[in-house]
CSV table of C-alpha atoms and ligand atoms in Angstrom, one decimal:
chain,number,residue,atom,x,y,z
M,15,MET,CA,0.1,0.0,0.2
M,16,ARG,CA,1.2,3.6,-0.6
M,17,LYS,CA,2.3,5.3,2.4
M,18,LYS,CA,0.8,8.4,3.8
M,19,SER,CA,1.7,12.0,3.4
M,20,ILE,CA,0.6,14.6,6.1
M,21,LEU,CA,0.2,17.9,6.5
M,22,ILE,CA,0.3,19.9,9.8
M,23,ILE,CA,-0.6,23.1,10.0
M,24,SER,CA,1.2,25.7,12.2
M,25,SER,CA,4.4,25.7,14.2
M,26,GLY,CA,3.6,25.2,18.0
M,27,GLY,CA,5.0,22.4,20.3
M,28,ARG,CA,1.5,20.8,20.2
M,29,GLU,CA,2.3,20.2,16.2
M,30,HIS,CA,6.0,19.1,16.7
M,31,ALA,CA,4.5,16.7,19.5
M,32,ILE,CA,1.6,15.1,16.9
M,33,GLY,CA,4.0,15.0,13.8
M,34,TRP,CA,6.5,13.3,16.3
M,35,ARG,CA,4.1,10.7,17.1
M,36,LEU,CA,2.8,10.4,13.4
M,37,ALA,CA,6.2,9.8,12.3
M,38,GLN,CA,6.4,6.6,14.2
M,39,SER,CA,3.2,5.3,12.3
M,40,SER,CA,4.0,2.4,9.7
M,41,GLN,CA,1.5,4.0,7.4
M,42,VAL,CA,3.2,7.6,7.1
M,43,ASP,CA,6.3,8.4,5.3
M,44,THR,CA,5.9,12.4,4.5
M,45,ILE,CA,5.1,14.6,7.2
M,46,TYR,CA,5.0,18.4,5.8
M,47,PHE,CA,4.4,21.5,8.5
M,48,ALA,CA,3.5,24.8,7.4
M,49,PRO,CA,5.2,26.7,8.5
M,50,GLY,CA,6.8,24.6,11.2
M,51,ASN,CA,10.0,25.3,13.5
M,52,PRO,CA,13.5,24.1,13.5
M,53,GLY,CA,12.4,21.3,15.9
M,54,THR,CA,9.8,20.0,13.3
M,55,ALA,CA,12.1,20.2,10.6
M,56,THR,CA,14.0,17.2,12.1
M,57,ILE,CA,11.1,14.8,11.6
M,58,GLY,CA,9.7,16.4,8.5
M,59,GLU,CA,9.6,19.1,5.9
M,60,ASN,CA,9.0,22.6,6.6
M,61,VAL,CA,6.9,24.6,4.1
M,62,ASN,CA,6.8,28.3,4.1
M,63,ILE,CA,3.1,28.9,4.2
M,64,PRO,CA,1.5,30.7,7.0
M,65,ALA,CA,-1.1,28.8,8.9
M,66,THR,CA,-3.7,31.7,7.9
M,67,ASP,CA,-3.3,31.5,4.2
M,68,PHE,CA,-5.8,28.6,3.6
M,69,GLU,CA,-6.0,28.9,-0.3
M,70,ALA,CA,-2.0,28.5,-0.4
M,71,LEU,CA,-2.7,25.3,1.9
M,72,ILE,CA,-5.2,23.8,-0.1
M,73,ASP,CA,-3.3,24.3,-3.2
M,74,PHE,CA,-0.1,22.6,-1.6
M,75,ALA,CA,-2.2,19.8,-0.2
M,76,LYS,CA,-3.5,19.1,-3.8
M,77,LYS,CA,-0.4,19.6,-5.5
M,78,LYS,CA,1.3,16.9,-2.9
M,79,LYS,CA,-1.5,14.6,-3.0
M,80,ILE,CA,-1.8,14.8,1.1
M,81,ASP,CA,-4.0,12.2,2.5
M,82,LEU,CA,-4.7,13.9,5.9
M,83,THR,CA,-4.2,17.4,7.3
M,84,VAL,CA,-4.3,18.2,11.0
M,85,ALA,CA,-5.3,21.5,12.0
M,86,ALA,CA,-5.1,22.4,15.8
M,87,PRO,CA,-4.9,26.3,16.2
M,88,ASP,CA,-8.2,27.9,17.6
M,89,ASP,CA,-7.8,31.1,15.4
M,90,ILE,CA,-8.0,29.0,12.0
M,91,LEU,CA,-10.6,26.7,13.2
M,92,ALA,CA,-13.0,29.4,14.2
M,93,VAL,CA,-12.8,31.1,10.6
M,94,GLY,CA,-13.3,27.7,9.0
M,95,ILE,CA,-10.1,26.0,7.8
M,96,VAL,CA,-11.8,22.6,8.1
M,97,ASN,CA,-15.0,24.1,5.9
M,98,ALA,CA,-12.5,25.0,3.3
M,99,PHE,CA,-10.6,22.0,3.3
M,100,GLN,CA,-13.7,19.9,2.8
M,101,LYS,CA,-15.0,22.1,0.3
M,102,ALA,CA,-12.1,21.3,-1.7
M,103,GLY,CA,-12.6,17.5,-1.2
M,104,LEU,CA,-9.6,17.4,1.1
M,105,LYS,CA,-9.3,15.2,4.2
M,106,ILE,CA,-8.7,17.2,7.3
M,107,PHE,CA,-8.8,16.5,11.1
M,108,GLY,CA,-10.6,19.1,13.3
M,109,PRO,CA,-14.3,21.0,13.7
M,110,THR,CA,-15.9,22.9,11.2
M,111,LYS,CA,-16.2,26.5,12.2
M,112,GLU,CA,-19.7,25.8,13.4
M,113,ALA,CA,-18.7,23.1,15.8
M,114,ALA,CA,-15.6,25.3,16.8
M,115,GLN,CA,-17.8,27.9,18.1
M,116,ILE,CA,-17.8,25.7,21.3
M,117,GLU,CA,-14.5,27.4,22.0
M,118,SER,CA,-14.5,30.6,20.0
M,119,SER,CA,-17.8,31.8,21.5
M,120,LYS,CA,-18.0,31.7,25.2
M,121,ALA,CA,-21.6,32.9,24.9
M,122,PHE,CA,-22.7,30.2,22.4
M,123,ALA,CA,-20.6,27.4,24.8
M,124,LYS,CA,-22.4,28.6,27.8
M,125,LYS,CA,-25.9,28.4,26.1
M,126,LEU,CA,-25.2,24.8,24.9
M,127,MET,CA,-24.3,24.0,28.5
M,128,LYS,CA,-27.4,25.5,29.7
M,129,GLU,CA,-29.6,23.6,27.4
M,130,GLU,CA,-27.9,20.2,27.9
M,131,ASN,CA,-27.6,20.5,31.6
M,132,ILE,CA,-23.9,20.3,31.9
M,133,PRO,CA,-22.5,21.5,35.1
M,134,THR,CA,-20.8,24.7,34.6
M,135,ALA,CA,-20.3,28.1,36.6
M,136,LYS,CA,-23.7,30.1,37.0
M,137,TYR,CA,-23.3,33.0,34.5
M,138,GLU,CA,-25.0,36.1,32.5
M,139,ILE,CA,-24.3,37.5,29.2
M,140,PHE,CA,-24.0,41.1,28.4
M,141,ALA,CA,-23.6,43.1,25.3
M,142,ASP,CA,-24.2,46.6,27.2
M,143,ALA,CA,-21.4,47.8,29.5
M,144,LYS,CA,-23.8,49.7,31.6
M,145,LYS,CA,-25.9,46.3,32.3
M,146,ALA,CA,-22.6,44.6,32.9
M,147,LYS,CA,-21.6,46.9,35.5
M,148,ALA,CA,-25.0,47.3,37.2
M,149,TYR,CA,-25.2,43.4,37.6
M,150,ILE,CA,-21.3,43.2,38.9
M,151,LYS,CA,-22.4,45.5,41.7
M,152,LYS,CA,-24.9,43.0,42.8
M,153,CYS,CA,-22.5,40.0,42.9
M,154,LYS,CA,-20.1,39.0,45.3
M,155,THR,CA,-16.5,38.5,44.7
M,156,PRO,CA,-14.4,37.1,43.4
M,157,ILE,CA,-16.0,37.2,40.0
M,158,VAL,CA,-15.0,36.1,36.5
M,159,ILE,CA,-15.3,38.2,33.5
M,160,LYS,CA,-14.6,36.8,30.0
M,161,ALA,CA,-14.6,38.4,26.5
M,162,SER,CA,-16.9,36.0,24.8
M,163,GLY,CA,-14.6,35.7,21.6
M,164,LEU,CA,-10.9,34.3,20.9
M,165,ALA,CA,-8.5,36.7,22.9
M,166,LEU,CA,-5.3,34.8,23.0
M,167,GLY,CA,-6.0,33.5,26.1
M,168,LYS,CA,-5.9,36.7,27.6
M,169,GLY,CA,-9.7,37.6,27.8
M,170,VAL,CA,-10.3,36.3,31.1
M,171,VAL,CA,-10.1,38.3,34.5
M,172,VAL,CA,-10.7,36.5,37.8
M,173,ALA,CA,-11.5,39.8,39.9
M,174,GLN,CA,-11.1,39.8,43.6
M,175,THR,CA,-12.5,43.2,43.9
M,176,HIS,CA,-15.7,45.1,42.4
M,177,ASP,CA,-13.3,47.7,41.2
M,178,GLU,CA,-11.1,45.0,39.4
M,179,ALA,CA,-14.3,43.5,37.8
M,180,LEU,CA,-15.4,46.9,36.7
M,181,ALA,CA,-12.1,47.6,35.2
M,182,ALA,CA,-12.3,44.3,33.3
M,183,ILE,CA,-15.6,45.7,31.8
M,184,ASP,CA,-14.0,48.7,30.7
M,185,GLU,CA,-11.0,47.0,29.0
M,186,ALA,CA,-13.3,44.4,27.3
M,187,MET,CA,-16.4,46.6,26.0
M,188,VAL,CA,-15.3,50.3,26.1
M,189,LYS,CA,-11.6,50.3,25.2
M,190,LYS,CA,-12.1,47.3,23.1
M,191,VAL,CA,-8.6,45.9,24.0
M,192,PHE,CA,-9.6,42.6,22.4
M,193,GLY,CA,-11.3,43.9,19.4
M,194,ASN,CA,-14.7,42.3,18.7
M,195,ALA,CA,-13.9,39.5,20.9
M,196,GLY,CA,-15.4,41.7,23.5
M,197,ASP,CA,-18.7,42.8,22.1
M,198,GLU,CA,-20.4,40.3,24.3
M,199,VAL,CA,-18.9,39.4,27.9
M,200,VAL,CA,-19.8,36.5,30.2
M,201,ILE,CA,-19.7,37.2,33.7
M,202,GLU,CA,-19.4,34.1,35.7
M,203,GLU,CA,-19.4,32.7,39.4
M,204,PHE,CA,-15.8,31.8,40.6
M,205,LEU,CA,-15.1,28.2,41.2
M,206,GLU,CA,-12.9,26.9,43.5
M,207,GLY,CA,-11.1,23.8,43.3
M,208,LYS,CA,-8.3,22.3,40.9
M,209,GLU,CA,-8.3,22.3,37.4
M,210,VAL,CA,-8.2,19.1,35.4
M,211,SER,CA,-7.8,18.9,31.3
M,212,ILE,CA,-9.9,16.1,29.7
M,213,HIS,CA,-9.3,15.5,26.0
M,214,VAL,CA,-11.2,13.1,23.7
M,215,PHE,CA,-11.1,12.1,20.4
M,216,THR,CA,-14.5,12.1,18.4
M,217,ASP,CA,-15.7,11.3,15.2
M,218,GLY,CA,-19.0,13.2,16.0
M,219,LYS,CA,-20.7,10.1,17.4
M,220,HIS,CA,-18.2,7.9,19.1
M,221,ILE,CA,-15.9,9.1,21.9
M,222,ALA,CA,-12.5,7.9,23.2
M,223,LEU,CA,-11.0,9.8,26.5
M,224,PHE,CA,-7.5,10.5,26.9
M,225,PRO,CA,-6.1,10.1,30.5
M,226,THR,CA,-6.6,13.0,32.5
M,227,SER,CA,-4.0,15.9,32.7
M,228,ARG,CA,-3.2,19.2,34.5
M,229,ASP,CA,-2.0,22.2,32.9
M,230,HIS,CA,-0.1,25.0,34.9
M,231,LYS,CA,-1.4,28.6,33.6
M,232,GLN,CA,0.4,31.1,35.4
M,233,ILE,CA,3.7,32.3,34.9
M,234,PHE,CA,5.1,31.8,38.5
M,235,ASP,CA,5.5,29.0,41.1
M,236,GLY,CA,2.7,28.6,43.3
M,237,ASN,CA,-0.1,29.5,40.7
M,238,LYS,CA,0.9,33.2,40.9
M,239,GLY,CA,1.4,36.0,38.3
M,240,PRO,CA,-0.3,36.5,35.1
M,241,ASN,CA,-1.9,33.6,32.9
M,242,THR,CA,0.3,32.3,30.0
M,243,GLY,CA,-0.4,29.7,27.6
M,244,GLY,CA,0.3,27.1,29.8
M,245,MET,CA,3.9,26.4,31.8
M,246,GLY,CA,3.8,22.6,32.0
M,247,THR,CA,1.6,19.7,32.2
M,248,ILE,CA,1.6,16.1,33.9
M,249,ALA,CA,-0.8,13.0,32.9
M,250,PRO,CA,-2.5,11.0,34.2
M,251,LEU,CA,-3.6,12.8,37.3
M,252,PRO,CA,-3.6,10.0,40.3
M,253,GLU,CA,-6.1,11.8,42.3
M,254,ILE,CA,-8.9,11.4,39.5
M,255,SER,CA,-10.7,7.9,39.7
M,256,LYS,CA,-12.1,5.7,37.3
M,257,GLU,CA,-15.6,6.7,38.7
M,258,GLN,CA,-14.7,10.3,38.7
M,259,LEU,CA,-13.6,10.0,34.7
M,260,GLU,CA,-17.0,8.2,33.8
M,261,GLU,CA,-19.1,10.8,35.8
M,262,ILE,CA,-17.2,13.3,33.5
M,263,LYS,CA,-18.1,11.3,30.2
M,264,GLN,CA,-21.5,11.0,31.1
M,265,LYS,CA,-22.4,14.5,32.5
M,266,ILE,CA,-20.0,16.6,30.6
M,267,VAL,CA,-18.3,14.9,27.4
M,268,LEU,CA,-21.3,12.8,25.9
M,269,PRO,CA,-24.1,15.7,26.4
M,270,ALA,CA,-21.5,18.1,24.7
M,271,ILE,CA,-20.9,16.0,21.7
M,272,LYS,CA,-24.6,15.0,21.5
M,273,GLY,CA,-25.7,18.6,21.9
M,274,LEU,CA,-23.4,19.4,18.9
M,275,LYS,CA,-24.6,16.7,16.8
M,276,LYS,CA,-28.6,17.5,17.5
M,277,ARG,CA,-27.8,20.9,16.5
M,278,GLY,CA,-26.5,20.2,12.9
M,279,MET,CA,-22.8,20.5,13.9
M,280,PRO,CA,-21.2,17.3,14.8
M,281,PHE,CA,-17.9,18.0,16.2
M,282,VAL,CA,-15.1,15.9,14.4
M,283,GLY,CA,-11.5,16.4,16.2
M,284,CYS,CA,-10.4,16.5,19.6
M,285,LEU,CA,-12.6,18.3,22.1
M,286,TYR,CA,-10.7,19.5,25.5
M,287,PRO,CA,-12.8,20.6,28.1
M,288,GLY,CA,-11.1,22.4,31.2
M,289,LEU,CA,-12.9,21.4,34.3
M,290,MET,CA,-12.8,22.8,37.9
M,291,MET,CA,-13.1,19.9,40.5
M,292,THR,CA,-15.3,21.7,43.2
M,293,LYS,CA,-16.9,20.4,46.1
M,294,ALA,CA,-20.2,19.9,44.2
M,295,GLY,CA,-18.3,17.9,41.3
M,296,ALA,CA,-16.7,18.6,38.1
M,297,LYS,CA,-17.7,21.7,36.5
M,298,VAL,CA,-16.7,23.1,33.1
M,299,VAL,CA,-14.6,26.2,33.0
M,300,GLU,CA,-14.2,26.3,29.3
M,301,PHE,CA,-14.4,24.0,26.0
M,302,ASN,CA,-11.5,23.7,23.6
M,303,CYS,CA,-11.9,22.7,20.3
M,304,ARG,CA,-8.6,21.4,20.0
M,305,PHE,CA,-5.3,19.7,21.7
M,306,GLY,CA,-4.1,21.8,24.7
M,307,ASP,CA,-0.5,22.8,24.2
M,308,PRO,CA,1.3,21.9,26.4
M,309,GLU,CA,-1.2,18.8,27.0
M,310,ALA,CA,-0.5,17.3,23.5
M,311,GLU,CA,3.3,17.2,24.4
M,312,SER,CA,2.6,15.0,27.5
M,313,TYR,CA,-0.2,13.0,25.7
M,314,MET,CA,2.1,12.1,22.8
M,315,ARG,CA,4.5,10.6,24.8
M,316,LEU,CA,1.9,8.0,26.3
M,317,LEU,CA,0.0,7.3,23.1
M,318,ASP,CA,0.5,3.6,22.6
M,319,SER,CA,-1.6,3.3,19.4
M,320,ASP,CA,-1.1,4.6,15.6
M,321,LEU,CA,-2.0,8.1,15.7
M,322,TYR,CA,-2.7,8.3,11.8
M,323,GLU,CA,-5.2,5.4,12.4
M,324,ILE,CA,-7.1,7.3,15.1
M,325,LEU,CA,-7.2,10.6,13.1
M,326,THR,CA,-8.4,9.1,10.0
M,327,ALA,CA,-11.0,7.0,11.9
M,328,CYS,CA,-12.3,10.3,13.4
M,329,VAL,CA,-12.7,12.0,9.9
M,330,ASP,CA,-14.3,8.7,8.5
M,331,GLY,CA,-16.6,8.2,11.3
M,332,THR,CA,-15.3,4.9,12.1
M,333,LEU,CA,-13.5,5.5,15.6
M,334,ASP,CA,-15.8,3.1,17.1
M,335,GLN,CA,-13.4,0.5,15.0
M,336,VAL,CA,-10.2,1.6,16.6
M,337,LYS,CA,-8.9,0.6,20.1
M,338,ILE,CA,-6.7,3.0,21.4
M,339,LYS,CA,-4.0,2.1,24.0
M,340,TRP,CA,-2.2,4.4,26.6
M,341,ALA,CA,1.0,3.5,28.0
M,342,LYS,CA,0.5,2.5,31.8
M,343,LYS,CA,3.2,5.0,32.9
M,344,SER,CA,3.1,8.8,33.5
M,345,ALA,CA,4.6,11.8,31.5
M,346,CYS,CA,5.4,15.4,32.0
M,347,CYS,CA,5.9,18.5,30.0
M,348,ILE,CA,8.1,21.4,31.3
M,349,ILE,CA,8.0,24.7,29.4
M,350,LEU,CA,10.9,26.8,28.9
M,351,ALA,CA,9.9,30.6,28.2
M,352,SER,CA,11.7,33.5,27.1
M,353,ALA,CA,12.9,36.4,29.4
M,354,GLY,CA,9.8,38.7,29.9
M,355,TYR,CA,6.9,36.5,29.3
M,356,PRO,CA,4.1,36.7,29.1
M,357,THR,CA,4.1,40.5,29.1
M,358,ASN,CA,6.8,41.0,26.5
M,359,SER,CA,9.6,38.4,25.3
M,360,HIS,CA,13.2,38.7,24.5
M,361,LYS,CA,14.0,36.6,21.2
M,362,GLY,CA,17.4,35.5,19.8
M,363,ASP,CA,19.0,33.8,22.8
M,364,VAL,CA,21.0,30.6,21.6
M,365,ILE,CA,19.5,27.3,23.4
M,366,SER,CA,22.1,25.0,24.3
M,367,GLY,CA,21.7,21.2,25.0
M,368,LEU,CA,19.3,20.3,22.3
M,369,GLU,CA,21.4,17.4,21.4
M,370,ASN,CA,22.4,14.4,23.3
M,371,LEU,CA,19.6,14.3,25.6
M,372,PRO,CA,19.4,11.6,28.2
M,373,GLU,CA,17.5,8.4,27.3
M,374,ASP,CA,13.5,9.0,27.5
M,375,VAL,CA,13.9,12.9,27.2
M,376,VAL,CA,12.2,14.3,24.2
M,377,VAL,CA,12.4,18.1,23.4
M,378,PHE,CA,9.6,19.7,21.5
M,379,HIS,CA,10.0,23.4,19.9
M,380,LEU,CA,7.5,26.3,20.6
M,381,GLY,CA,9.1,29.5,19.8
M,382,THR,CA,12.5,28.6,18.2
M,383,LYS,CA,14.0,30.2,15.2
M,384,GLU,CA,17.2,28.7,13.2
M,385,VAL,CA,19.7,31.6,12.7
M,386,ASN,CA,23.4,31.2,11.4
M,387,GLY,CA,23.1,27.5,12.3
M,388,ASN,CA,22.0,28.2,15.9
M,389,VAL,CA,18.6,27.3,17.3
M,390,VAL,CA,17.5,30.5,19.3
M,391,THR,CA,14.4,31.5,21.1
M,392,ASN,CA,11.8,33.3,19.1
M,393,GLY,CA,9.9,34.9,21.8
M,394,GLY,CA,7.0,33.4,24.3
M,395,ARG,CA,7.0,29.9,25.1
M,396,VAL,CA,10.2,28.3,23.7
M,397,ILE,CA,10.7,24.7,24.5
M,398,GLY,CA,8.8,21.9,26.0
M,399,VAL,CA,10.9,19.2,27.7
M,400,THR,CA,9.2,15.8,28.0
M,401,ALA,CA,9.9,12.6,29.7
M,402,THR,CA,8.1,9.5,31.1
M,403,GLY,CA,8.2,7.4,34.1
M,404,THR,CA,6.6,4.8,36.1
M,405,THR,CA,5.4,7.6,38.6
M,406,ILE,CA,4.8,11.4,37.8
M,407,ASP,CA,7.6,12.2,40.3
M,408,LYS,CA,10.1,10.1,38.2
M,409,ALA,CA,9.2,11.6,34.9
M,410,LEU,CA,9.4,15.0,36.8
M,411,GLN,CA,13.0,14.1,38.0
M,412,LYS,CA,14.0,13.2,34.8
M,413,THR,CA,13.0,16.2,33.1
M,414,TYR,CA,14.1,18.6,35.7
M,415,ALA,CA,17.6,16.9,35.9
M,416,CYS,CA,18.6,17.9,32.1
M,417,ILE,CA,17.3,21.9,32.3
M,418,ASN,CA,20.4,23.8,33.7
M,419,LYS,CA,23.4,25.5,32.4
M,420,LYS,CA,25.2,22.2,31.3
M,421,GLY,CA,22.0,21.0,29.7
M,422,ILE,CA,19.0,22.6,28.1
M,423,TYR,CA,19.8,26.3,28.8
M,424,PHE,CA,19.2,29.9,27.1
M,425,ASN,CA,19.7,33.1,28.7
M,426,GLY,CA,17.0,34.6,30.7
M,427,MET,CA,15.2,31.3,30.5
M,428,GLN,CA,12.0,30.8,32.8
M,429,TYR,CA,10.3,27.8,33.9
M,430,ARG,CA,8.3,26.6,37.1
M,431,LYS,CA,9.9,24.6,39.4
M,432,ASP,CA,6.6,23.0,40.9
M,433,ILE,CA,5.1,21.7,38.1
M,434,GLY,CA,2.8,18.5,39.2
M,435,LYS,CA,3.6,19.5,42.7
M,436,ILE,CA,0.3,21.9,43.0
N,524,AMP,P1,-10.5,30.2,30.2
N,524,AMP,O1,-9.8,30.9,29.0
N,524,AMP,O2,-12.1,30.3,30.2
N,524,AMP,O3,-10.1,28.7,30.6
N,524,AMP,O4,-9.9,30.8,31.5
N,524,AMP,C1,-8.4,31.0,31.9
N,524,AMP,C2,-8.3,30.5,33.2
N,524,AMP,O5,-9.0,31.3,34.4
N,524,AMP,C3,-8.7,29.0,33.7
N,524,AMP,O6,-7.7,28.3,33.2
N,524,AMP,C4,-8.9,29.2,34.9
N,524,AMP,O7,-7.6,29.2,35.8
N,524,AMP,C5,-9.4,30.6,35.5
N,524,AMP,N1,-11.0,30.8,35.5
N,524,AMP,C6,-11.6,30.9,34.2
N,524,AMP,N2,-12.9,30.7,34.6
N,524,AMP,C7,-13.0,30.4,36.1
N,524,AMP,C8,-14.2,30.5,36.8
N,524,AMP,N3,-15.3,30.4,36.8
N,524,AMP,N4,-13.7,30.0,38.2
N,524,AMP,C9,-12.4,30.3,38.6
N,524,AMP,N5,-11.4,30.5,37.7
N,524,AMP,C10,-11.8,30.5,36.3
N,525,LIG,N1,-3.2,24.4,27.7
N,525,LIG,C1,-3.9,25.5,27.5
N,525,LIG,C2,-4.4,25.4,25.9
N,525,LIG,O1,-4.1,24.9,25.2
N,525,LIG,O2,-5.4,26.2,25.6
């Protein structure tokens, strides 16, 4: 049988990890990344097409007879990359823009949860700043203010006081710092508990849950400082029981998948509900319409089945015929971010120690660039260092042991020392 060609769109650590796993499939021989990064160049071919240029991506996929395209970034899913590929008769893994509204419109997601009885924070939606402020004054704090649209992960404010909440309304609705994403604002109850990331593969009808994982969103140890894209993950979480996971499946995942199908927008791809484990049980903080980054980096280290087979089964509607195995061990990913992140980011620092890594340590690139034969930082989150182990502690020990001046290092690098401990 002819071996398959894959196109992976974008250039994050998630894309590198997905490509790394696909490269191990006996059915796959060529992987293109558009545009990719120096890490993806070691396992495939980088193509200089931006993720947002759908026309050029479709032309490329046709010319190279691509068998499967994988699209994960939320912004391109929200504006219909999957619809565009489908219209051109090309196979692509990911949700249509209609189904992707579960992430791209928090107002849409909240309404879906209310109608399908999915546990989530109590909320109100406002399109008028005055009404939103009047409502806030009646609520107790902390309270959470969310721009409804996509805002690069920066549209959520957990306000400790009324003044902070009112200022968040001004930013989103009056000053429009998130553009149209702040036309509508969701104001919701603060949920107390630990966060859990759930991921499922789905073909729109059938689902397959991944092990649980946890991201660490804030920049500093102790969950302090501003939110980031995610500073590190562990998987699976030892404290979540089989019974709890089954309850999450029945009360959250299945109603969401069935709810979208019922509304004529079946979700195909990877659905990622972010949950808060409250005293009253698991509640949805947000739905994402894609793999998390850096969740994907840990997950790809644990997946023990052919990823090409799984992704095509999702697209073909035959996920029930695939058996998905996860290694019975733990994985972690520690993110190294550039100096100044997330407020601003330094670029151009040479990264050392990426070669001759200890056994079982795998590095995925998020924000790197090649300059004069050196791999240098390109701002934001730079590198994800991963390892596995019989326990999370063992995986963490192995990973942290190679992050230092003699190992993986760059000037000003920031990373959390408490991943998996909090
Ligand atoms: P989101 O973009 O909706 O995931 O929100 C970003 C982060 O804000 C989440 O990962 C949580 O840490 C926090 N957050 C969002 N909504 C709530 C809530 N209702 N209660 C407590 N924390 C929240
Ligand atoms: N890990 C956070 C995200 O991908 O949204």
